[in-house]
Amino acid sequence: MSFASLGLSAPLLAAIQAEGYDTPSPIQAQAIPAVLAGRDLMAAAQTGTGKTAGFTLPLLQRLAEGKPASANQARALILTPTRELAAQVGDSVVRYGSRLPLRSTIVFGGVKINPQMQKLRKGVDILIATPGRLLDLYQQNAVRFSELEVLVLDEADRMLDMGFIRDIRKILALLPKQRQNLLFSATFSNDIRALAKTMVNNPLEVSVSPANSTAERVEQLVYPVDKNRKAQLLIDLIVDNHWQQVLVFTKTKHGANKLTKQLEAVGLQAAAIHGNKSQGARTKALAGFKSGEVRVLVATDIAARGLDIDQLPQVVNFDLPNVPEDYVHRIGRTGRAGASGHAVSLVCADDAKLLRDIERLIRQAIPRQQQAGYEPVHPLPASGPLQPSSKPRRPKKPKPQREHRDGQRAEGSAQAKARSQHRRPARGSNAS
């Protein structure tokens, strides 16, 4: 199959060829014809599958066939959860649309709003935005949506994780009812499907990989180690194995800063990206990492979401994620485009439950490898069963009516508490 067989125009085919691509990825082969036909789309696709080109290419073609946007109007809106992803989508739009007479711009928080308002005055064909800044611009009459034709919601699962659901609902209420809707998500959870019901109409649903699967070309290893020796073990692994480009995940912003200083102290070029870093600092760190000036990039999940780094050989989980699905997202950043990858997790005894949850999700035991000299004082338990226990529960004895009502109240309180604890601290992030 070729891109030409998908119905793309000559200017877009020339741009694709200039980028060095000749065969569409599975998500592109399914998404491009559907978008060109005007269908609503729900696509399960992770970063690295080619999904961005899967919607930007047909979007550019459809918009090129219409009339330009009026002042302060946007014909297509692409919503992304983070600044980095917005910048990368914007770059894709510019590169593929270089031979088309279309205007696009990117807006996100953390930078001055006036230059963004000025770019919107003449109107844009494609607006790439994070939710918070988009609402700020709307409230200041800098953007209107009466001419909107297409809405793209990229990384929808991360949008919900970051607490953007209210902003998304506000934005949906501002848009014309008649529009094409494209929703991309790593997984189709119940929450994502509930959101989809409010925005898509008779969508084509596509998935390019089995749910919660890990890349076949990624070698996964667990290094058991005590928590207070993780940093030194990471340093030894980088130096002894001559790793030149390493993406390291930490659970918190503070942890990312602390680890970066420890790496720099031994002469390893390192940089941290997270929600508290300015956009300039994050862009500089990523550029340095891609160019090789920065050897180790230390990131939190939200800051790293959407990072598109070609042929990344090493991913390290310095901290395991609280949510098992994030492990799949993390290690999916290596082993792309037919290349082999290596994903290492530094796991202490306190992380045993998190590791067990991950192994159950991916339905495989991750091999352990003990590094000499780092034998933990508190051993890591062996892998447990990969399937949840199916042991039947004993029926509870009936309680008096009054106790039953109290029990309902207590249960509701416990559920509310559990939901509160499940929410990620990233809700307060200034990523938009």
CSV table of C-alpha atoms in Angstrom, one decimal:
chain,number,residue,atom,x,y,z
A,1,MET,CA,0.0,0.0,0.0
A,2,SER,CA,1.2,3.5,-0.8
A,3,PHE,CA,0.1,7.0,0.4
A,4,ALA,CA,-1.1,7.7,-3.2
A,5,SER,CA,-3.6,4.8,-2.9
A,6,LEU,CA,-5.2,6.5,0.1
A,7,GLY,CA,-6.5,9.4,-2.0
A,8,LEU,CA,-4.1,12.2,-0.9
A,9,SER,CA,-3.4,15.1,-3.1
A,10,ALA,CA,-0.2,15.8,-5.1
A,11,PRO,CA,1.1,18.5,-2.7
A,12,LEU,CA,0.7,16.3,0.3
A,13,LEU,CA,2.3,13.3,-1.4
A,14,ALA,CA,5.3,15.5,-2.3
A,15,ALA,CA,5.6,16.7,1.3
A,16,ILE,CA,5.4,13.0,2.5
A,17,GLN,CA,8.1,12.0,0.1
A,18,ALA,CA,10.3,15.0,1.2
A,19,GLU,CA,10.0,13.6,4.8
A,20,GLY,CA,11.3,10.3,3.6
A,21,TYR,CA,8.1,8.2,4.0
A,22,ASP,CA,6.7,5.9,1.4
A,23,THR,CA,4.4,3.4,3.1
A,24,PRO,CA,1.6,4.4,5.5
A,25,SER,CA,1.5,2.9,9.0
A,26,PRO,CA,-1.5,0.8,10.1
A,27,ILE,CA,-3.2,3.7,11.8
A,28,GLN,CA,-2.6,6.0,8.8
A,29,ALA,CA,-4.0,3.3,6.4
A,30,GLN,CA,-7.2,3.2,8.3
A,31,ALA,CA,-7.6,6.8,9.5
A,32,ILE,CA,-6.7,8.7,6.3
A,33,PRO,CA,-9.5,7.4,4.1
A,34,ALA,CA,-12.1,7.8,6.9
A,35,VAL,CA,-11.2,11.4,7.6
A,36,LEU,CA,-11.1,12.2,3.9
A,37,ALA,CA,-14.6,10.8,3.6
A,38,GLY,CA,-15.8,13.1,6.4
A,39,ARG,CA,-16.4,10.3,8.9
A,40,ASP,CA,-16.2,10.8,12.7
A,41,LEU,CA,-13.4,8.6,14.1
A,42,MET,CA,-12.4,7.0,17.3
A,43,ALA,CA,-8.9,5.6,17.2
A,44,ALA,CA,-6.9,3.7,19.8
A,45,ALA,CA,-3.3,4.6,19.0
A,46,GLN,CA,-0.3,5.3,21.1
A,47,THR,CA,2.5,7.8,20.5
A,48,GLY,CA,4.9,6.4,17.9
A,49,THR,CA,2.3,4.7,15.7
A,50,GLY,CA,2.2,7.6,13.2
A,51,LYS,CA,-1.2,8.8,14.5
A,52,THR,CA,-0.4,12.5,14.1
A,53,ALA,CA,0.1,12.2,10.4
A,54,GLY,CA,-2.9,10.0,10.4
A,55,PHE,CA,-5.1,13.0,11.1
A,56,THR,CA,-3.0,16.0,10.0
A,57,LEU,CA,-2.6,14.7,6.4
A,58,PRO,CA,-6.3,14.3,5.6
A,59,LEU,CA,-7.2,17.3,7.6
A,60,LEU,CA,-4.9,19.5,5.5
A,61,GLN,CA,-6.4,18.1,2.3
A,62,ARG,CA,-10.0,18.8,3.4
A,63,LEU,CA,-9.2,22.3,4.6
A,64,ALA,CA,-7.3,23.1,1.4
A,65,GLU,CA,-10.5,22.5,-0.6
A,66,GLY,CA,-12.5,25.1,1.3
A,67,LYS,CA,-12.4,28.9,1.8
A,68,PRO,CA,-9.9,30.5,4.2
A,69,ALA,CA,-10.9,31.4,7.8
A,70,SER,CA,-12.4,34.8,8.6
A,71,ALA,CA,-10.9,37.1,11.3
A,72,ASN,CA,-10.5,35.4,14.7
A,73,GLN,CA,-12.0,32.2,13.4
A,74,ALA,CA,-10.6,28.7,13.3
A,75,ARG,CA,-11.7,26.1,10.8
A,76,ALA,CA,-10.1,23.1,12.6
A,77,LEU,CA,-9.3,22.8,16.3
A,78,ILE,CA,-6.8,20.3,17.6
A,79,LEU,CA,-6.8,19.9,21.4
A,80,THR,CA,-3.8,18.4,23.1
A,81,PRO,CA,-3.0,17.9,26.8
A,82,THR,CA,0.5,19.3,26.9
A,83,ARG,CA,2.6,22.1,25.4
A,84,GLU,CA,5.1,19.6,24.0
A,85,LEU,CA,2.5,17.6,22.2
A,86,ALA,CA,0.9,20.8,20.9
A,87,ALA,CA,4.3,21.9,19.5
A,88,GLN,CA,4.9,18.6,17.8
A,89,VAL,CA,1.5,18.5,16.2
A,90,GLY,CA,2.0,22.1,15.0
A,91,ASP,CA,5.4,21.1,13.5
A,92,SER,CA,3.7,18.2,11.7
A,93,VAL,CA,1.0,20.6,10.3
A,94,VAL,CA,3.7,23.0,9.1
A,95,ARG,CA,5.9,20.3,7.4
A,96,TYR,CA,3.1,18.4,5.7
A,97,GLY,CA,1.2,21.6,4.8
A,98,SER,CA,4.2,23.4,3.4
A,99,ARG,CA,2.9,23.3,-0.2
A,100,LEU,CA,-0.7,24.4,0.7
A,101,PRO,CA,-2.0,27.9,1.3
A,102,LEU,CA,-3.2,27.3,4.8
A,103,ARG,CA,-2.6,29.2,8.1
A,104,SER,CA,-2.0,27.5,11.4
A,105,THR,CA,-0.9,28.5,14.9
A,106,ILE,CA,-0.3,27.0,18.3
A,107,VAL,CA,-1.5,28.3,21.6
A,108,PHE,CA,-0.7,27.1,25.1
A,109,GLY,CA,-0.1,28.5,28.6
A,110,GLY,CA,3.1,29.4,30.3
A,111,VAL,CA,3.9,32.1,27.7
A,112,LYS,CA,2.6,35.6,27.0
A,113,ILE,CA,-1.0,35.6,25.5
A,114,ASN,CA,-0.7,38.8,23.5
A,115,PRO,CA,1.4,37.4,20.6
A,116,GLN,CA,-1.1,34.5,20.4
A,117,MET,CA,-4.0,36.9,20.2
A,118,GLN,CA,-2.3,38.8,17.3
A,119,LYS,CA,-1.8,35.6,15.3
A,120,LEU,CA,-5.5,34.8,15.6
A,121,ARG,CA,-6.7,38.2,14.3
A,122,LYS,CA,-6.5,37.2,10.7
A,123,GLY,CA,-8.1,33.8,11.4
A,124,VAL,CA,-6.4,30.4,11.1
A,125,ASP,CA,-7.3,27.3,9.2
A,126,ILE,CA,-5.8,25.0,12.0
A,127,LEU,CA,-5.6,26.0,15.6
A,128,ILE,CA,-3.6,23.6,17.9
A,129,ALA,CA,-4.3,24.4,21.6
A,130,THR,CA,-4.2,23.2,25.1
A,131,PRO,CA,-7.6,23.5,26.9
A,132,GLY,CA,-6.8,26.2,29.5
A,133,ARG,CA,-5.2,28.7,27.2
A,134,LEU,CA,-7.9,28.2,24.5
A,135,LEU,CA,-10.6,29.1,27.0
A,136,ASP,CA,-8.6,32.2,28.1
A,137,LEU,CA,-8.4,33.3,24.5
A,138,TYR,CA,-12.1,32.7,23.9
A,139,GLN,CA,-13.0,34.8,27.0
A,140,GLN,CA,-10.9,37.6,25.6
A,141,ASN,CA,-12.8,37.4,22.3
A,142,ALA,CA,-9.5,36.4,20.5
A,143,VAL,CA,-11.0,33.3,18.9
A,144,ARG,CA,-14.5,32.2,17.7
A,145,PHE,CA,-15.8,28.9,16.4
A,146,SER,CA,-18.8,29.7,14.2
A,147,GLU,CA,-16.8,28.5,11.1
A,148,LEU,CA,-15.3,25.4,12.8
A,149,GLU,CA,-15.5,22.3,10.6
A,150,VAL,CA,-13.3,19.7,12.4
A,151,LEU,CA,-12.5,19.0,16.0
A,152,VAL,CA,-9.5,16.7,16.9
A,153,LEU,CA,-9.1,15.5,20.5
A,154,ASP,CA,-5.6,14.1,20.8
A,155,GLU,CA,-4.4,12.0,23.7
A,156,ALA,CA,-7.9,12.0,25.1
A,157,ASP,CA,-7.0,9.6,28.0
A,158,ARG,CA,-4.3,11.9,29.2
A,159,MET,CA,-6.7,14.8,29.0
A,160,LEU,CA,-9.0,13.1,31.5
A,161,ASP,CA,-6.0,12.0,33.7
A,162,MET,CA,-4.9,15.7,33.9
A,163,GLY,CA,-8.3,16.9,35.0
A,164,PHE,CA,-9.3,18.7,31.8
A,165,ILE,CA,-12.8,17.1,31.5
A,166,ARG,CA,-14.5,20.3,32.7
A,167,ASP,CA,-12.5,22.4,30.2
A,168,ILE,CA,-13.3,20.0,27.4
A,169,ARG,CA,-17.0,20.1,28.2
A,170,LYS,CA,-16.9,23.9,28.2
A,171,ILE,CA,-15.1,23.9,24.8
A,172,LEU,CA,-17.6,21.4,23.3
A,173,ALA,CA,-20.5,23.6,24.3
A,174,LEU,CA,-18.9,26.5,22.3
A,175,LEU,CA,-18.6,24.6,19.0
A,176,PRO,CA,-21.1,24.2,16.2
A,177,LYS,CA,-23.1,21.0,16.4
A,178,GLN,CA,-22.4,20.2,12.8
A,179,ARG,CA,-18.7,19.3,12.6
A,180,GLN,CA,-16.4,16.3,12.0
A,181,ASN,CA,-14.9,14.8,15.2
A,182,LEU,CA,-11.7,12.8,15.5
A,183,LEU,CA,-10.8,11.3,18.9
A,184,PHE,CA,-7.5,9.6,19.6
A,185,SER,CA,-6.6,7.8,22.8
A,186,ALA,CA,-4.1,5.2,23.9
A,187,THR,CA,-7.0,3.2,25.4
A,188,PHE,CA,-10.8,3.2,25.2
A,189,SER,CA,-11.7,3.2,28.9
A,190,ASN,CA,-15.2,3.6,30.1
A,191,ASP,CA,-14.6,7.3,30.8
A,192,ILE,CA,-13.3,7.8,27.3
A,193,ARG,CA,-16.4,6.1,25.8
A,194,ALA,CA,-18.6,8.3,28.0
A,195,LEU,CA,-16.9,11.4,26.6
A,196,ALA,CA,-17.1,10.1,23.1
A,197,LYS,CA,-20.9,9.8,23.3
A,198,THR,CA,-21.0,13.6,23.8
A,199,MET,CA,-19.0,14.5,20.8
A,200,VAL,CA,-18.8,11.8,18.0
A,201,ASN,CA,-21.6,10.7,15.6
A,202,ASN,CA,-21.7,7.2,14.2
A,203,PRO,CA,-17.8,7.0,14.4
A,204,LEU,CA,-15.6,4.5,12.7
A,205,GLU,CA,-13.6,2.8,15.5
A,206,VAL,CA,-10.1,1.6,14.8
A,207,SER,CA,-7.3,0.1,16.9
A,208,VAL,CA,-3.8,-0.5,15.8
A,209,SER,CA,-2.6,-2.7,18.6
A,210,PRO,CA,-4.1,-5.0,21.3
A,211,ALA,CA,-5.2,-3.2,24.4
A,212,ASN,CA,-2.5,-2.9,27.1
A,213,SER,CA,0.2,-4.7,25.0
A,214,THR,CA,3.9,-4.0,25.2
A,215,ALA,CA,6.1,-3.7,22.2
A,216,GLU,CA,7.5,-7.1,21.0
A,217,ARG,CA,10.9,-5.5,20.2
A,218,VAL,CA,11.3,-4.0,23.7
A,219,GLU,CA,13.5,-6.0,26.1
A,220,GLN,CA,12.1,-5.5,29.6
A,221,LEU,CA,14.2,-6.0,32.7
A,222,VAL,CA,13.7,-5.4,36.4
A,223,TYR,CA,16.7,-4.6,38.6
A,224,PRO,CA,15.9,-5.3,42.3
A,225,VAL,CA,17.5,-2.5,44.4
A,226,ASP,CA,16.9,-0.7,47.7
A,227,LYS,CA,15.3,2.7,47.2
A,228,ASN,CA,18.3,4.7,48.6
A,229,ARG,CA,20.7,3.1,46.0
A,230,LYS,CA,18.6,3.6,42.9
A,231,ALA,CA,20.5,6.7,41.8
A,232,GLN,CA,23.9,5.1,42.0
A,233,LEU,CA,22.7,1.9,40.2
A,234,LEU,CA,21.3,4.1,37.4
A,235,ILE,CA,24.7,5.9,37.1
A,236,ASP,CA,26.5,2.6,36.9
A,237,LEU,CA,24.1,1.2,34.3
A,238,ILE,CA,24.6,4.3,32.1
A,239,VAL,CA,28.4,4.3,32.4
A,240,ASP,CA,29.0,0.6,32.3
A,241,ASN,CA,26.7,0.0,29.3
A,242,HIS,CA,27.7,3.2,27.5
A,243,TRP,CA,24.1,4.4,27.2
A,244,GLN,CA,24.2,7.6,25.2
A,245,GLN,CA,20.5,8.5,25.1
A,246,VAL,CA,18.4,7.6,28.1
A,247,LEU,CA,14.8,8.7,29.0
A,248,VAL,CA,14.2,8.3,32.7
A,249,PHE,CA,10.8,8.5,34.4
A,250,THR,CA,10.3,9.7,37.9
A,251,LYS,CA,7.0,9.9,39.8
A,252,THR,CA,7.3,13.5,41.0
A,253,LYS,CA,8.7,16.8,39.9
A,254,HIS,CA,10.9,17.0,43.0
A,255,GLY,CA,12.3,13.6,42.3
A,256,ALA,CA,13.1,14.6,38.7
A,257,ASN,CA,15.1,17.6,39.9
A,258,LYS,CA,16.9,15.7,42.6
A,259,LEU,CA,17.9,12.9,40.2
A,260,THR,CA,19.1,15.4,37.6
A,261,LYS,CA,21.4,17.0,40.1
A,262,GLN,CA,22.8,13.6,41.1
A,263,LEU,CA,23.5,12.7,37.5
A,264,GLU,CA,25.2,16.1,36.8
A,265,ALA,CA,27.3,15.7,40.0
A,266,VAL,CA,29.1,12.7,38.4
A,267,GLY,CA,29.6,14.4,35.0
A,268,LEU,CA,26.6,13.0,33.1
A,269,GLN,CA,24.8,15.6,31.0
A,270,ALA,CA,21.2,15.6,32.2
A,271,ALA,CA,18.1,17.7,32.1
A,272,ALA,CA,14.6,17.5,33.7
A,273,ILE,CA,11.3,18.3,32.2
A,274,HIS,CA,8.1,18.6,34.2
A,275,GLY,CA,5.1,20.9,34.8
A,276,ASN,CA,7.0,23.5,36.9
A,277,LYS,CA,9.6,24.1,34.2
A,278,SER,CA,9.1,27.0,31.9
A,279,GLN,CA,8.2,26.3,28.3
A,280,GLY,CA,11.6,27.6,27.2
A,281,ALA,CA,13.4,25.3,29.5
A,282,ARG,CA,11.4,22.3,28.4
A,283,THR,CA,11.9,23.0,24.8
A,284,LYS,CA,15.7,23.6,25.3
A,285,ALA,CA,16.0,20.3,27.3
A,286,LEU,CA,14.2,18.3,24.6
A,287,ALA,CA,16.2,19.8,21.8
A,288,GLY,CA,19.4,19.1,23.7
A,289,PHE,CA,18.3,15.5,24.2
A,290,LYS,CA,17.5,15.0,20.6
A,291,SER,CA,20.8,16.5,19.4
A,292,GLY,CA,22.9,14.4,21.9
A,293,GLU,CA,24.0,17.3,24.0
A,294,VAL,CA,21.9,16.0,26.9
A,295,ARG,CA,22.6,12.3,27.6
A,296,VAL,CA,19.9,11.7,30.2
A,297,LEU,CA,16.4,13.3,30.1
A,298,VAL,CA,14.5,12.9,33.4
A,299,ALA,CA,10.8,13.4,33.0
A,300,THR,CA,7.5,13.0,34.8
A,301,ASP,CA,4.7,11.2,32.9
A,302,ILE,CA,2.7,14.3,32.0
A,303,ALA,CA,5.7,16.3,30.7
A,304,ALA,CA,6.9,13.3,28.6
A,305,ARG,CA,3.4,12.6,27.1
A,306,GLY,CA,3.6,13.0,23.4
A,307,LEU,CA,7.4,13.2,23.2
A,308,ASP,CA,8.3,11.8,19.7
A,309,ILE,CA,12.0,10.8,19.8
A,310,ASP,CA,13.2,8.7,16.9
A,311,GLN,CA,15.0,5.4,17.7
A,312,LEU,CA,15.2,6.0,21.4
A,313,PRO,CA,17.2,3.0,22.7
A,314,GLN,CA,16.8,3.2,26.5
A,315,VAL,CA,13.9,3.9,28.8
A,316,VAL,CA,14.3,3.6,32.5
A,317,ASN,CA,11.6,3.6,35.2
A,318,PHE,CA,13.4,5.1,38.1
A,319,ASP,CA,10.0,5.0,39.8
A,320,LEU,CA,7.2,2.7,38.7
A,321,PRO,CA,4.0,4.5,37.8
A,322,ASN,CA,1.0,4.3,40.1
A,323,VAL,CA,-1.3,3.4,37.2
A,324,PRO,CA,-0.2,0.2,35.3
A,325,GLU,CA,-1.3,1.5,31.9
A,326,ASP,CA,1.3,4.3,32.1
A,327,TYR,CA,4.1,1.6,32.1
A,328,VAL,CA,2.9,0.6,28.7
A,329,HIS,CA,3.0,4.2,27.5
A,330,ARG,CA,6.4,4.7,28.9
A,331,ILE,CA,8.2,1.7,27.4
A,332,GLY,CA,6.4,2.2,24.1
A,333,ARG,CA,8.7,5.1,23.5
A,334,THR,CA,11.5,2.7,22.6
A,335,GLY,CA,11.6,-0.1,20.1
A,336,ARG,CA,9.9,1.9,17.3
A,337,ALA,CA,10.1,1.7,13.6
A,338,GLY,CA,11.5,-1.8,13.6
A,339,ALA,CA,14.3,-0.9,15.9
A,340,SER,CA,15.0,-2.8,19.1
A,341,GLY,CA,14.6,-1.1,22.5
A,342,HIS,CA,15.5,-1.6,26.1
A,343,ALA,CA,13.2,-0.8,29.1
A,344,VAL,CA,14.7,-1.1,32.6
A,345,SER,CA,12.8,-0.7,35.9
A,346,LEU,CA,14.6,-0.1,39.2
A,347,VAL,CA,12.3,-1.7,41.7
A,348,CYS,CA,12.5,-1.8,45.5
A,349,ALA,CA,10.5,-3.9,47.9
A,350,ASP,CA,8.0,-1.1,48.5
A,351,ASP,CA,7.1,-1.2,44.8
A,352,ALA,CA,6.3,-4.9,44.7
A,353,LYS,CA,2.5,-4.3,44.4
A,354,LEU,CA,3.0,-1.8,41.6
A,355,LEU,CA,5.1,-4.3,39.7
A,356,ARG,CA,2.6,-7.0,40.3
A,357,ASP,CA,-0.2,-4.8,38.9
A,358,ILE,CA,1.9,-4.1,35.8
A,359,GLU,CA,2.7,-7.8,35.2
A,360,ARG,CA,-1.0,-8.6,35.5
A,361,LEU,CA,-1.9,-5.9,33.0
A,362,ILE,CA,0.6,-7.0,30.4
A,363,ARG,CA,0.1,-10.7,31.3
A,364,GLN,CA,3.7,-11.5,31.5
A,365,ALA,CA,6.4,-11.7,34.2
A,366,ILE,CA,9.2,-9.3,33.6
A,367,PRO,CA,12.6,-10.9,34.1
A,368,ARG,CA,14.6,-9.9,37.1
A,369,GLN,CA,18.3,-9.2,36.8
A,370,GLN,CA,20.5,-8.7,39.9
A,371,GLN,CA,23.3,-6.2,39.5
A,372,ALA,CA,26.4,-7.3,41.5
A,373,GLY,CA,27.0,-5.1,44.5
A,374,TYR,CA,23.4,-3.9,44.6
A,375,GLU,CA,21.7,-6.9,46.3
A,376,PRO,CA,18.8,-5.4,48.2
A,377,VAL,CA,18.5,-5.6,52.0
A,378,HIS,CA,14.8,-6.1,51.5
A,379,PRO,CA,14.4,-8.6,48.7
A,380,LEU,CA,11.8,-8.1,46.0
A,381,PRO,CA,9.1,-10.9,46.0
A,382,ALA,CA,9.0,-13.2,43.0
A,383,SER,CA,6.3,-12.6,40.4
A,384,GLY,CA,2.9,-13.6,41.5
A,385,PRO,CA,0.0,-15.0,39.5
A,386,LEU,CA,-0.7,-13.0,36.3
A,387,GLN,CA,-4.5,-13.4,36.6
A,388,PRO,CA,-6.6,-11.9,39.5
A,389,SER,CA,-7.8,-14.4,42.0
A,390,SER,CA,-11.1,-16.0,41.1
A,391,LYS,CA,-11.8,-17.3,44.6
A,392,PRO,CA,-15.5,-16.9,45.3
A,393,ARG,CA,-16.4,-14.6,48.1
A,394,ARG,CA,-18.5,-15.7,51.0
A,395,PRO,CA,-22.0,-14.2,51.1
A,396,LYS,CA,-22.3,-11.6,53.8
A,397,LYS,CA,-24.9,-12.1,56.5
A,398,PRO,CA,-27.8,-9.7,56.3
A,399,LYS,CA,-27.7,-6.7,58.7
A,400,PRO,CA,-30.5,-4.9,60.4
A,401,GLN,CA,-32.0,-2.1,58.3
A,402,ARG,CA,-30.4,0.7,60.3
A,403,GLU,CA,-27.0,-0.8,60.1
A,404,HIS,CA,-27.5,-1.4,56.4
A,405,ARG,CA,-28.2,2.3,55.7
A,406,ASP,CA,-25.2,3.3,57.7
A,407,GLY,CA,-23.2,0.8,55.7
A,408,GLN,CA,-24.4,2.3,52.5
A,409,ARG,CA,-23.2,5.7,53.7
A,410,ALA,CA,-19.9,4.4,54.8
A,411,GLU,CA,-19.4,2.6,51.5
A,412,GLY,CA,-20.2,5.8,49.6
A,413,SER,CA,-17.7,7.6,51.7
A,414,ALA,CA,-15.1,5.0,51.1
A,415,GLN,CA,-15.7,5.0,47.4
A,416,ALA,CA,-15.5,8.8,47.3
A,417,LYS,CA,-12.2,8.6,49.2
A,418,ALA,CA,-10.9,6.0,46.9
A,419,ARG,CA,-11.8,8.1,43.9
A,420,SER,CA,-10.0,11.1,45.4
A,421,GLN,CA,-6.9,9.0,46.1
A,422,HIS,CA,-7.0,7.6,42.5
A,423,ARG,CA,-6.8,11.1,41.0
A,424,ARG,CA,-3.3,12.1,40.1
A,425,PRO,CA,-1.5,15.0,41.6
A,426,ALA,CA,-1.0,16.2,38.1
A,427,ARG,CA,-4.5,17.8,38.2
A,428,GLY,CA,-2.9,21.0,39.4
A,429,SER,CA,-0.3,21.0,36.6
A,430,ASN,CA,0.1,24.2,34.6
A,431,ALA,CA,0.7,22.1,31.5
A,432,SER,CA,-1.9,24.1,29.6
